[in-house]
CSV table of C-alpha atoms and ligand atoms in Angstrom, one decimal:
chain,number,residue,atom,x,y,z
T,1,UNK,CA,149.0,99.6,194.2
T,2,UNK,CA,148.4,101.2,190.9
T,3,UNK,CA,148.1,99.0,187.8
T,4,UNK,CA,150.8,100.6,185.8
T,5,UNK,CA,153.3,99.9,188.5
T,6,UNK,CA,152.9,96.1,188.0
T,7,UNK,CA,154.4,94.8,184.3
T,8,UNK,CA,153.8,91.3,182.8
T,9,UNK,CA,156.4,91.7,180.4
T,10,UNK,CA,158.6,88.7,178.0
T,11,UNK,CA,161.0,91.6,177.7
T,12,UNK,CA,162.1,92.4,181.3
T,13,UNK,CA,165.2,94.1,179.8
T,14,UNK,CA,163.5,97.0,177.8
T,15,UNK,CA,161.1,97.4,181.1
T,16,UNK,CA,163.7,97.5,183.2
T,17,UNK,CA,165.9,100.0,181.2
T,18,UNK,CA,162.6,102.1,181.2
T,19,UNK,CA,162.1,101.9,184.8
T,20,UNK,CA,165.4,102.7,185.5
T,21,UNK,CA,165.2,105.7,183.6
T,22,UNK,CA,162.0,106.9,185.0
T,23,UNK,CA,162.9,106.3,188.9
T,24,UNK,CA,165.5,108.6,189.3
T,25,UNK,CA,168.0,107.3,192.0
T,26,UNK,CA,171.7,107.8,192.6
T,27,UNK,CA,173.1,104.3,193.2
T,28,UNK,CA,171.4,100.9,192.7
T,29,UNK,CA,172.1,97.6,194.7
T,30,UNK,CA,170.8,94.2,193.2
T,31,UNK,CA,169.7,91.7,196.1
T,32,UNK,CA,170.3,88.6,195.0
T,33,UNK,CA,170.5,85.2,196.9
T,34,UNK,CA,173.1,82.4,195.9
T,35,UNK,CA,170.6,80.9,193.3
T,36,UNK,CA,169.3,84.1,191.7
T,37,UNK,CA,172.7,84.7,191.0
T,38,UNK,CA,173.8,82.0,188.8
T,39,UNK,CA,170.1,81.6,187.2
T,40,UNK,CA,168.5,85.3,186.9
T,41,UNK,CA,171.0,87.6,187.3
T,42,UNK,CA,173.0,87.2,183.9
T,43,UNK,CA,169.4,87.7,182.3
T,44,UNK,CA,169.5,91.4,183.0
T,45,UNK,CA,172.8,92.4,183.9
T,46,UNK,CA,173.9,94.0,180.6
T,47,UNK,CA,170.7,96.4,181.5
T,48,UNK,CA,171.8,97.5,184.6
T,49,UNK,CA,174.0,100.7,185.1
T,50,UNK,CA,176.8,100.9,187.8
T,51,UNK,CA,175.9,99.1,190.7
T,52,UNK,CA,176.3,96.5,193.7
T,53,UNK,CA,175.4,93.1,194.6
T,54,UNK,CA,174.4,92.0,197.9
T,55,UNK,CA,174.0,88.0,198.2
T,56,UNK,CA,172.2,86.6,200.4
T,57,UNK,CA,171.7,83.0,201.7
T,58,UNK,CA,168.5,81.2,200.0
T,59,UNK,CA,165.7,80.2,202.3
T,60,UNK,CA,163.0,81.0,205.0
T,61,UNK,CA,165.7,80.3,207.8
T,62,UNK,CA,167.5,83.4,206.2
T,63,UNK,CA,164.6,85.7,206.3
T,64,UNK,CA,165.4,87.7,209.6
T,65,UNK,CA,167.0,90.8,211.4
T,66,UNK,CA,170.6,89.5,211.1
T,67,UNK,CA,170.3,89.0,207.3
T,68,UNK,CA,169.1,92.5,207.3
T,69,UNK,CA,171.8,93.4,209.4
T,70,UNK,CA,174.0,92.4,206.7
T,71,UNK,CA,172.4,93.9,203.9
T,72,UNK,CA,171.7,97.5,205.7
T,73,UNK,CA,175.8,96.9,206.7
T,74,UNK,CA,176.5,96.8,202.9
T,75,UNK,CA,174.4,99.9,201.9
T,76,UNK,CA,175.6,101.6,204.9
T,77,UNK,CA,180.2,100.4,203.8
T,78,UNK,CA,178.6,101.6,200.3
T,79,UNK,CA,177.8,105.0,201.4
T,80,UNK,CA,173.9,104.8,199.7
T,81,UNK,CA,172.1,107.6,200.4
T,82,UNK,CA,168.2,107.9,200.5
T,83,UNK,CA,167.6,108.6,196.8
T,84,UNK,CA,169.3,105.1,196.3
T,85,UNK,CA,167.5,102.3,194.8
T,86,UNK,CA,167.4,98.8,195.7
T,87,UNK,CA,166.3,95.5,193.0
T,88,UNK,CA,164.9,92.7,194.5
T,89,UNK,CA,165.8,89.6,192.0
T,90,UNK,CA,164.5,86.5,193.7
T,91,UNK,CA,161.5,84.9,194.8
T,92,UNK,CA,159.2,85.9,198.0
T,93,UNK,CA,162.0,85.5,200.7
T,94,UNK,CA,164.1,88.1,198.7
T,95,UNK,CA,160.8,90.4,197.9
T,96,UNK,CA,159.3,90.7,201.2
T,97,UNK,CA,163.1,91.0,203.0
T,98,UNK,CA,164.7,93.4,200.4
T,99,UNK,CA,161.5,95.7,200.7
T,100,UNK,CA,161.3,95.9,204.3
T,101,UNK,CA,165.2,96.7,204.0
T,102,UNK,CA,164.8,99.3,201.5
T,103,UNK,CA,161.9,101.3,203.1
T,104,UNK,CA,163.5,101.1,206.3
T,105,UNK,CA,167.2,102.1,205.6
T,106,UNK,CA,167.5,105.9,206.1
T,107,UNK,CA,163.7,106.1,206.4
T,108,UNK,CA,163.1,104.5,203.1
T,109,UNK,CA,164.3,104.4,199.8
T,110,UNK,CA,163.0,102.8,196.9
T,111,UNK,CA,163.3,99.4,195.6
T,112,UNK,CA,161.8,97.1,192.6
T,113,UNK,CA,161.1,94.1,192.4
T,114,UNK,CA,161.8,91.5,190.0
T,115,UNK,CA,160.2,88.1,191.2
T,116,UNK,CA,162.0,85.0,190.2
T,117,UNK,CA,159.6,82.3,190.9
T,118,UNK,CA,155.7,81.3,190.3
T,119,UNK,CA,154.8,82.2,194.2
T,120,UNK,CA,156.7,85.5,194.0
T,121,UNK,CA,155.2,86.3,190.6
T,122,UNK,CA,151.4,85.8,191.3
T,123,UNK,CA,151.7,86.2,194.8
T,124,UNK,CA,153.9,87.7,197.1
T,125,UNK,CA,155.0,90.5,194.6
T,126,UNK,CA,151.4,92.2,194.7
T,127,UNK,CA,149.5,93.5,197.9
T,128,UNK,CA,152.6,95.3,199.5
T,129,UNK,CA,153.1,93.4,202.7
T,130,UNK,CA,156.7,93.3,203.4
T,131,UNK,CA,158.6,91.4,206.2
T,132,UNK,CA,160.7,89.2,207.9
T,133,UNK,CA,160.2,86.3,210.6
T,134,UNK,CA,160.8,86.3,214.1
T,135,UNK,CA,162.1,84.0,217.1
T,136,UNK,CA,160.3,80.9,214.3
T,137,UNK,CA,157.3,83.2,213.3
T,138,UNK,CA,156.0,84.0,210.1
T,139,UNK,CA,156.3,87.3,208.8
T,140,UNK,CA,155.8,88.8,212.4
T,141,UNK,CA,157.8,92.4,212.2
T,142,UNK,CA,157.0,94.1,208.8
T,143,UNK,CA,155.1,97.1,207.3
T,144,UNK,CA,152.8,97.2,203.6
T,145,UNK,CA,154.2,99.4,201.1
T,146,UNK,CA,154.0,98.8,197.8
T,147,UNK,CA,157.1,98.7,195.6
T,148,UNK,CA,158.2,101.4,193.2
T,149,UNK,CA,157.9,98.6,190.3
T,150,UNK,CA,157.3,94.9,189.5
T,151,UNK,CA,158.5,93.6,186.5
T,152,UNK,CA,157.1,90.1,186.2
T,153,UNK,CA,158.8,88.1,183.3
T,154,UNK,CA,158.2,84.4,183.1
T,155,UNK,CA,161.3,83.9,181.6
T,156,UNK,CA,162.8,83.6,185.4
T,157,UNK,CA,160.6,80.2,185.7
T,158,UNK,CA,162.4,78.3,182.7
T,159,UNK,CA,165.6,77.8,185.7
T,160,UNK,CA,163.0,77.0,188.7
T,161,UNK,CA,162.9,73.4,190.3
T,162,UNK,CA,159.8,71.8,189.3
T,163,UNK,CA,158.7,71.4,193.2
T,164,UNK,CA,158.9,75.4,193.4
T,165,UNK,CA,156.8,76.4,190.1
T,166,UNK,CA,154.1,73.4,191.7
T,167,UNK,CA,154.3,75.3,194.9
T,168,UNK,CA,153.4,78.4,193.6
T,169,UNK,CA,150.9,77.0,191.4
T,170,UNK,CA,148.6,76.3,194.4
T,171,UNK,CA,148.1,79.7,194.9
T,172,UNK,CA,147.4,79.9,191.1
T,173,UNK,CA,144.4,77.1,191.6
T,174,UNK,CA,143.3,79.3,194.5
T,175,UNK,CA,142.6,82.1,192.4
T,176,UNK,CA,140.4,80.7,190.2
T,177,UNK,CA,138.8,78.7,193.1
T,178,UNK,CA,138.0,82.2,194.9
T,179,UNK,CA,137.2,84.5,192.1
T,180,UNK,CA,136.4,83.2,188.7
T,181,UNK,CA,134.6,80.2,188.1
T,182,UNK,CA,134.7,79.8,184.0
T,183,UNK,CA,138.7,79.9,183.7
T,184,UNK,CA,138.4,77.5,186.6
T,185,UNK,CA,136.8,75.6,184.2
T,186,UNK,CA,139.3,76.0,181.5
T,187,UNK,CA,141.7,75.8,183.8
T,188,UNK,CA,140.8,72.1,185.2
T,189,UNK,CA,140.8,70.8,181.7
T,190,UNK,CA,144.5,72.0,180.7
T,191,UNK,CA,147.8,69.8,181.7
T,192,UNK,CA,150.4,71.8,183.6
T,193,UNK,CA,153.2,70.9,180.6
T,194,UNK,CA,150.2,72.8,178.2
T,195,UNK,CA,149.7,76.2,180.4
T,196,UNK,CA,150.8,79.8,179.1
T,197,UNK,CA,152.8,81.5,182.1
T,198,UNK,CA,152.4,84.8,180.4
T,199,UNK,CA,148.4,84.0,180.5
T,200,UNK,CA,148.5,82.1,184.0
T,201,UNK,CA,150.7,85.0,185.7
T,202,UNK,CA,148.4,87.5,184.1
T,203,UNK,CA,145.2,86.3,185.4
T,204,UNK,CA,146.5,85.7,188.8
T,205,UNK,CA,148.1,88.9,189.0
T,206,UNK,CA,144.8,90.4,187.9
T,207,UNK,CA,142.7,88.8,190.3
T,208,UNK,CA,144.9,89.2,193.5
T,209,UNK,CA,145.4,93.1,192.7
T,210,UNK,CA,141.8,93.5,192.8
T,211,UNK,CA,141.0,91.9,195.5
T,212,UNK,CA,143.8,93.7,197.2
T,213,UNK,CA,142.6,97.3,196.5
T,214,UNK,CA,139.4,96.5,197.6
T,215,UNK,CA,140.4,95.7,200.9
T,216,UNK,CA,144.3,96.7,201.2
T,217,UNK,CA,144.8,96.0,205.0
T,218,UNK,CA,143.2,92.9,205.0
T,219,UNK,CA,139.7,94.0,207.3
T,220,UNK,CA,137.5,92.0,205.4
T,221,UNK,CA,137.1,90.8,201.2
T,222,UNK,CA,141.5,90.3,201.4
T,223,UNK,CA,141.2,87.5,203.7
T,224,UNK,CA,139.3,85.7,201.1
T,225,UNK,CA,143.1,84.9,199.5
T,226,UNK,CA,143.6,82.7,203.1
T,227,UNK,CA,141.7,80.0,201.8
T,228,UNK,CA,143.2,76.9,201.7
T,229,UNK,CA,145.9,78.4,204.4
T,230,UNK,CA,144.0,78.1,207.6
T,231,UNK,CA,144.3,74.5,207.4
T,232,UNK,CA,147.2,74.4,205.3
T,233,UNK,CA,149.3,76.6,207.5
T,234,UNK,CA,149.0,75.0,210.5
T,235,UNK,CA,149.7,71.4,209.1
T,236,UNK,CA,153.1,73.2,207.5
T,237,UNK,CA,154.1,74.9,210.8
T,238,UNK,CA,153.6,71.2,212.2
T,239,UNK,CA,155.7,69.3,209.1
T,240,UNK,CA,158.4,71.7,209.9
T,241,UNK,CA,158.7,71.5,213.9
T,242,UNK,CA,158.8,67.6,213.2
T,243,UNK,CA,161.5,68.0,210.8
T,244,UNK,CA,159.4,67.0,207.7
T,245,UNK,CA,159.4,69.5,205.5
T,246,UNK,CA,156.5,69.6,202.9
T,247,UNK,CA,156.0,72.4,200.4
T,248,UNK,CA,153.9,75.6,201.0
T,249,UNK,CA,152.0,74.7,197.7
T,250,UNK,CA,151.8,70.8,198.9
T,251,UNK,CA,150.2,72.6,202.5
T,252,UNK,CA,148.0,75.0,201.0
T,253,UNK,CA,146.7,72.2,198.3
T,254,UNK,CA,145.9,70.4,201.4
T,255,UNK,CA,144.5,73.1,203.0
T,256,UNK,CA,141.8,73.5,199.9
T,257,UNK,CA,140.3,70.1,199.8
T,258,UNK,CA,140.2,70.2,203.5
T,259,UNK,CA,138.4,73.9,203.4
T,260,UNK,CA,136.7,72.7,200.5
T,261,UNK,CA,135.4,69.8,202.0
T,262,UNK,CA,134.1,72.1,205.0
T,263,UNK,CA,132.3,74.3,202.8
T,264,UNK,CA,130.6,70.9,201.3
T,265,UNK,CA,129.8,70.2,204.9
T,266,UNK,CA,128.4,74.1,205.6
T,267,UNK,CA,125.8,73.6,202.4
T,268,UNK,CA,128.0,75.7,200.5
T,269,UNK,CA,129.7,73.7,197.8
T,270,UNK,CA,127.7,70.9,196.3
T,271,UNK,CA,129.4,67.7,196.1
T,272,UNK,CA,130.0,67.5,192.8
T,273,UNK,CA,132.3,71.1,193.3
T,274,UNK,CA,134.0,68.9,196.2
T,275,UNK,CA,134.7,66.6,194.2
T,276,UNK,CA,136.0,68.8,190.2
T,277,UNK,CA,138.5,70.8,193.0
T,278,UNK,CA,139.8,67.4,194.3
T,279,UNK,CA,140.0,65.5,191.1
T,280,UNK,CA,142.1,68.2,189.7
T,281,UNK,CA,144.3,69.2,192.7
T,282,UNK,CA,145.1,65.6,193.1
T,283,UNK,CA,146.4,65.9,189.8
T,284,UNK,CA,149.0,68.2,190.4
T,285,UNK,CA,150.0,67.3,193.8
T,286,UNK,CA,150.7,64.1,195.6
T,287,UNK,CA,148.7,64.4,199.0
T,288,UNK,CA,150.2,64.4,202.5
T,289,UNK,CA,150.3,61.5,204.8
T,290,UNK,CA,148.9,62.7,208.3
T,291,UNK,CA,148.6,60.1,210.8
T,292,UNK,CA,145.4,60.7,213.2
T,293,UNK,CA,147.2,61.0,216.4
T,294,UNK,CA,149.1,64.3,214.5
T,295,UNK,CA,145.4,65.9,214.3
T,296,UNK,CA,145.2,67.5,217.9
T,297,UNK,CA,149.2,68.9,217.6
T,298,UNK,CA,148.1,70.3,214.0
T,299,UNK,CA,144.8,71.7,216.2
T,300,UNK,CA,146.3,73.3,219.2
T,301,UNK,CA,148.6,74.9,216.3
T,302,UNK,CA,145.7,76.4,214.3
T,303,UNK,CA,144.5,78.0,217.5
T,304,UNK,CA,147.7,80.3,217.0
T,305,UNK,CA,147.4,81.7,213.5
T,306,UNK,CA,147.4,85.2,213.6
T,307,UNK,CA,144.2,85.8,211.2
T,308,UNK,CA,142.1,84.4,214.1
T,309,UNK,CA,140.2,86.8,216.7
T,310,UNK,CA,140.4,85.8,220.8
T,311,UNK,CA,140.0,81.3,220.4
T,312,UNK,CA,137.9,81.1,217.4
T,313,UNK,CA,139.7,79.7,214.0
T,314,UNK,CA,138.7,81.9,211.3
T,315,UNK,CA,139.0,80.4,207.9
T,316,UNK,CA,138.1,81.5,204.1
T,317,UNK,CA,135.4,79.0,202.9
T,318,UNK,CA,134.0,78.5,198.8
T,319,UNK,CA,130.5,79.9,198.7
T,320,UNK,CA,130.4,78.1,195.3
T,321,UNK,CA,133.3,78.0,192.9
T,322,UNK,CA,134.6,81.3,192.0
T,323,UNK,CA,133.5,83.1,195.1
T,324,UNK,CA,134.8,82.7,198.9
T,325,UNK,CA,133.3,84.7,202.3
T,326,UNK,CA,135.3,84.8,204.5
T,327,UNK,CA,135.4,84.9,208.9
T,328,UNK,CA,133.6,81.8,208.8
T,329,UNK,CA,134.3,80.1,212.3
T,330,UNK,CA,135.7,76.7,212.7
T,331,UNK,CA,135.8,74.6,215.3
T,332,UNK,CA,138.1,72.1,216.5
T,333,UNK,CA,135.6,69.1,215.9
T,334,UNK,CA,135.1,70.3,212.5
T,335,UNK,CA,138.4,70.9,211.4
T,336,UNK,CA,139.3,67.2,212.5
T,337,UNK,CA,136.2,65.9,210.7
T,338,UNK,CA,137.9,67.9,207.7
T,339,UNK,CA,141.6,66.0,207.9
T,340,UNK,CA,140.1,62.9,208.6
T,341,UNK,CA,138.2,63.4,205.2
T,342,UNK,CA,141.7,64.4,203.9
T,343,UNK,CA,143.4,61.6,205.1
T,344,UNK,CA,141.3,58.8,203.9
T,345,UNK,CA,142.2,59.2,200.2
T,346,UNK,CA,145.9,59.0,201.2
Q,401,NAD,P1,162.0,81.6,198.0
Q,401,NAD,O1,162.2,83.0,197.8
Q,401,NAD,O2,162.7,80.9,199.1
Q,401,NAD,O3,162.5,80.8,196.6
Q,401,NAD,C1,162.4,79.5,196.5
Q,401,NAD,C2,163.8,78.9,196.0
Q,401,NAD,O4,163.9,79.1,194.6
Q,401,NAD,C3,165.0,79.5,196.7
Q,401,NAD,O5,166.0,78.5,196.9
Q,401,NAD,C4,165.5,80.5,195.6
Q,401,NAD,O6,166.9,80.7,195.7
Q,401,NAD,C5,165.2,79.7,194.3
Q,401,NAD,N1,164.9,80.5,193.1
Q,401,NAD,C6,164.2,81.6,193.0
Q,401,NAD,N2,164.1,82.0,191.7
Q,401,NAD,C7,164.7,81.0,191.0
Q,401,NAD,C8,164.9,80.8,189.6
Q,401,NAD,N3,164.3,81.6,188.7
Q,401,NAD,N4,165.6,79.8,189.2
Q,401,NAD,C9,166.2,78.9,190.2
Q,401,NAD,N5,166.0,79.0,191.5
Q,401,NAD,C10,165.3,80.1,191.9
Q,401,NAD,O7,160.5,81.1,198.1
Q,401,NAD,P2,159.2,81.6,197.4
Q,401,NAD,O8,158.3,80.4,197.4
Q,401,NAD,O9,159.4,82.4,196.2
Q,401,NAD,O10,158.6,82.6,198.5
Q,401,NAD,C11,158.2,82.2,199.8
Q,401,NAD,C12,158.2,83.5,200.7
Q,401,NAD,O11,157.2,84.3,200.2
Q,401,NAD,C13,157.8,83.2,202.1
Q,401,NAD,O12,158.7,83.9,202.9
Q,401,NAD,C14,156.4,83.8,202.3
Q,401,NAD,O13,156.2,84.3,203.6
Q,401,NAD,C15,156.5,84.9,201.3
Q,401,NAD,N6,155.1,85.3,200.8
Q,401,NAD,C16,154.8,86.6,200.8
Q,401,NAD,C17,153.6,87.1,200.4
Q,401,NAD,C18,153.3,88.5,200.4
Q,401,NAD,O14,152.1,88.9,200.2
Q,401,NAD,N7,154.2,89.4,200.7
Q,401,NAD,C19,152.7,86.2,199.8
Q,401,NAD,C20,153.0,84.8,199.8
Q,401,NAD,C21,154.3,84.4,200.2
C-alpha cells in the first residue's frame, strides 16, 4: 500500500473533505456499528456529503456472511452502483468486514477506512487483508486489497474503553519488540497515561507498513508480526470455547513472554532481554491464570493455527530485541515448558 494513502492526521475532518474530493464516487454509505455511532460518528458528520448509514451489531460474533448479507441488502434497497463509496468508521471488526463488502459488491467498489480504536489504528488498518469468520473460524473467507484511504486520527481513542486501547497496545509493544530496539527502550521507560498517540500510532504504522511491503502475502519477513500470537492465539481460542473470555491484547501479551521465554531457551534472547520484556509487559497487563491440566487442550489447539505447515507449530521468535526470524518450529514439549514458565509468575 502506498504511503500517501495512509494519513496520521489530528484533523480527520479536513483529510476527509480532501479525500472525498479526490475519490470520485456517486453515493457514499458510512458503516458504523451501534458504538461508533454515538462516539465517532458526530466527529465527522458535518464533513460528509449526502449519504447513508448502515449499523451494524458490535463484536466478533457479528463478523460473518449474514451481517454482510445485511449490509450488501442495504446497498443493493439503496440502488449503489459500482462507482459508490463505502466508509468504514469503527475498529478491526468494521474494517476487515466493510472492506470485504465493498470490494465484493458489484465486483468491487471503493471504501475508506477510518479506524476507531488502537488495534484498528496500528494494526488491522494497514496490510490489506480483509475478511470475515466462518462456522467459529478466524478470518477464514477473505481477500487482501488495500483500501482507497486511511485516515487515522487519535482523536477516536479519547471515547475507547480502557480494556480496548490496552488491547491494542500489545500489538504496539510488539512492534518495537520485532523491529526497533532503541524506542523499545524509550518506550519501556514511559507510563501509558504519559504516551503521545499521534507519536505511538505513527511509529507503529511505520513499522507494520514496511514490513508489509516487504513481504505483502505473508511468504516469509510478514509473519514476523505473528509473534506473540502463536501462543497467544491458541490460549484465546481456548478462553473463548470455555466461556472465559480474555482480551486479544491480554492473549497476545501472553503470547510474548511465553515466545519470549522460548527464544531465551533457543540462545536467542539473553536473559536479561527475558526479563526488560516481562518487567514491562507485566506492567501493562495483569497475566492470565492457566491451570496445568488446560496445557494439552491449549496444545492440540495450536496444532490448528493456520500459519503452521502439515503438524509442525511455526512461531515468530526475538533474535534479540528489535529483530524476530520467523518459521522457527515448536514442539509440543517446548511450548508446555513455555506456559509453565508463564504460569509460575501468576
Ligand atoms: P472491534 O472492532 O470489535 O472494536 C472493539 C469495541 O470497541 C467494539 O465494541 C466497538 O464498537 C468499540 N469501539 C470502536 N471504536 C470505538 C470508539 N472510538 N469509542 C468507543 N467504542 C469504540 O475490535 P478491534 O479490537 O478494533 O478489532 C478486532 C478485529 O480486528 C478482529 O476481528 C481481528 O480479526 C481484526 N484484525 C485484523 C487485522 C488485519 O490485518 N486485517 C489485524 C489485527 C486484527
Amino acid at each position: 500500500m502506498s504511503t500517501n494513502k495512509v494519513v496520521i492526521t489530528e484533523a480527520v475532518n479536513q483529510q476527509l473533505l480532501c479525500t472525498l474530493q479526490e475519490l470520485k464516487f456517486t453515493k457514499l454509505a458510512v458503516l458504523v456499528d451501534e458504538n461508533t455511532l454515538i462516539n465517532c460518528y458526530p466527529l465527522i458528520k458535518e464533513s460528509l456529503p449526502d449519504h447513508c448509514i448502515i449499523e451494524i451489531k458490535s463484536g466478533e460474533k457479528f463478523k460473518t456472511i449474514e451481517t454482510c448479507n445485511h449490509i450488501w441488502g442495504r446497498l443493493t434497497d439503496e440502488a449503489f452502483d459500482r462507482k459508490s463509496l463505502m466508509l468504514n468508521l469503527g475498529g478491526g471488526v468494521i474494517g476487515d468486514m466493510g472492506g470485504f463488502a465493498a470490494r465484493t459488491f458489484k465486483r468491487g467498489i471503493k471504501f475508506i477506512n477510518i479506524p476507531t480504536t488502537l488495534l484498528a489504528q496500528v494494526d488491522a488498518s494497514i496490510g490489506g487483508k480483509l475478511g470475515i469468520d466462518f462456522e467459529g473460524l478466524k478470518n477464514h473467507i477473505g481477500l487482501f486489497s488495500d483500501p482507497d484511504k486511511v485516515i487515522i486520527d487519535p482523536i477516536f481513542l479519547e471515547s475507547l474503553p480502557h480494556e480496548e486501547l490496552i488491547s491494542g497496545f500489545a500489538e504496539v509493544i510488539k512492534h518495537n519488540l520485532i523491529a526497533d530496539e532503541s524506542h523499545w527502550e524509550e518506550l519501556k521507560t514511559q507510563k501509558l497515561s504519559d504516551l503521545n498517540w499521534l507519536d505511538v500510532i505513527k511509529h507503529s504504522v511505520a513499522i507494520k507498513s514496511r514490513v508489509v511491503a516487504s513481504d505483502p502475502f505473508e511468504t516469509g519477513n510478514r509473519k514476523t508480526l505473528n509473534f506473540g500470537h502463536t501462543i497467544g492465539h491458541a490460549v484465546e481460542s481456548f478462553k473463548m470455547i470455555i466461556n472465559k473470555r480474555i482480551l486479544h491484547g491480554e492473549a497476545v501479551a501472553l503470547g510474548m513472554i511465553s515466545e519470549s521465554y522460548l527464544s531465551y531457551k533457543k540462545g536467542l534472547l539473553s536473559s536479561k532481554e527475558l526479563k526488560s520484556i516481562e518487567n514491562y509487559i507485566d506492567s501493562v497487563f495483569t497475566r492470565i491464570k492457566i491451570e496445568p491440566k488446560e496445557i494439552n487442550k491449549i496444545l492440540d489447539l495450536m496444532g490448528q493455527d493456520k500459519k503452521n505447515r502439515g503438524n509442525r507449530i511455526l512461531a515468530a521468535l526475538l533474535e534479540k530485541i528489535g529483530s524476530a526470524k520467523w518459521d522457527v518450529e515448536l514442539t509440543r514439549d517446548e511450548v508446555r515448558s513455555s506456559l509453565l514458565y508463564y504460569s509460575s509468575y501468576t
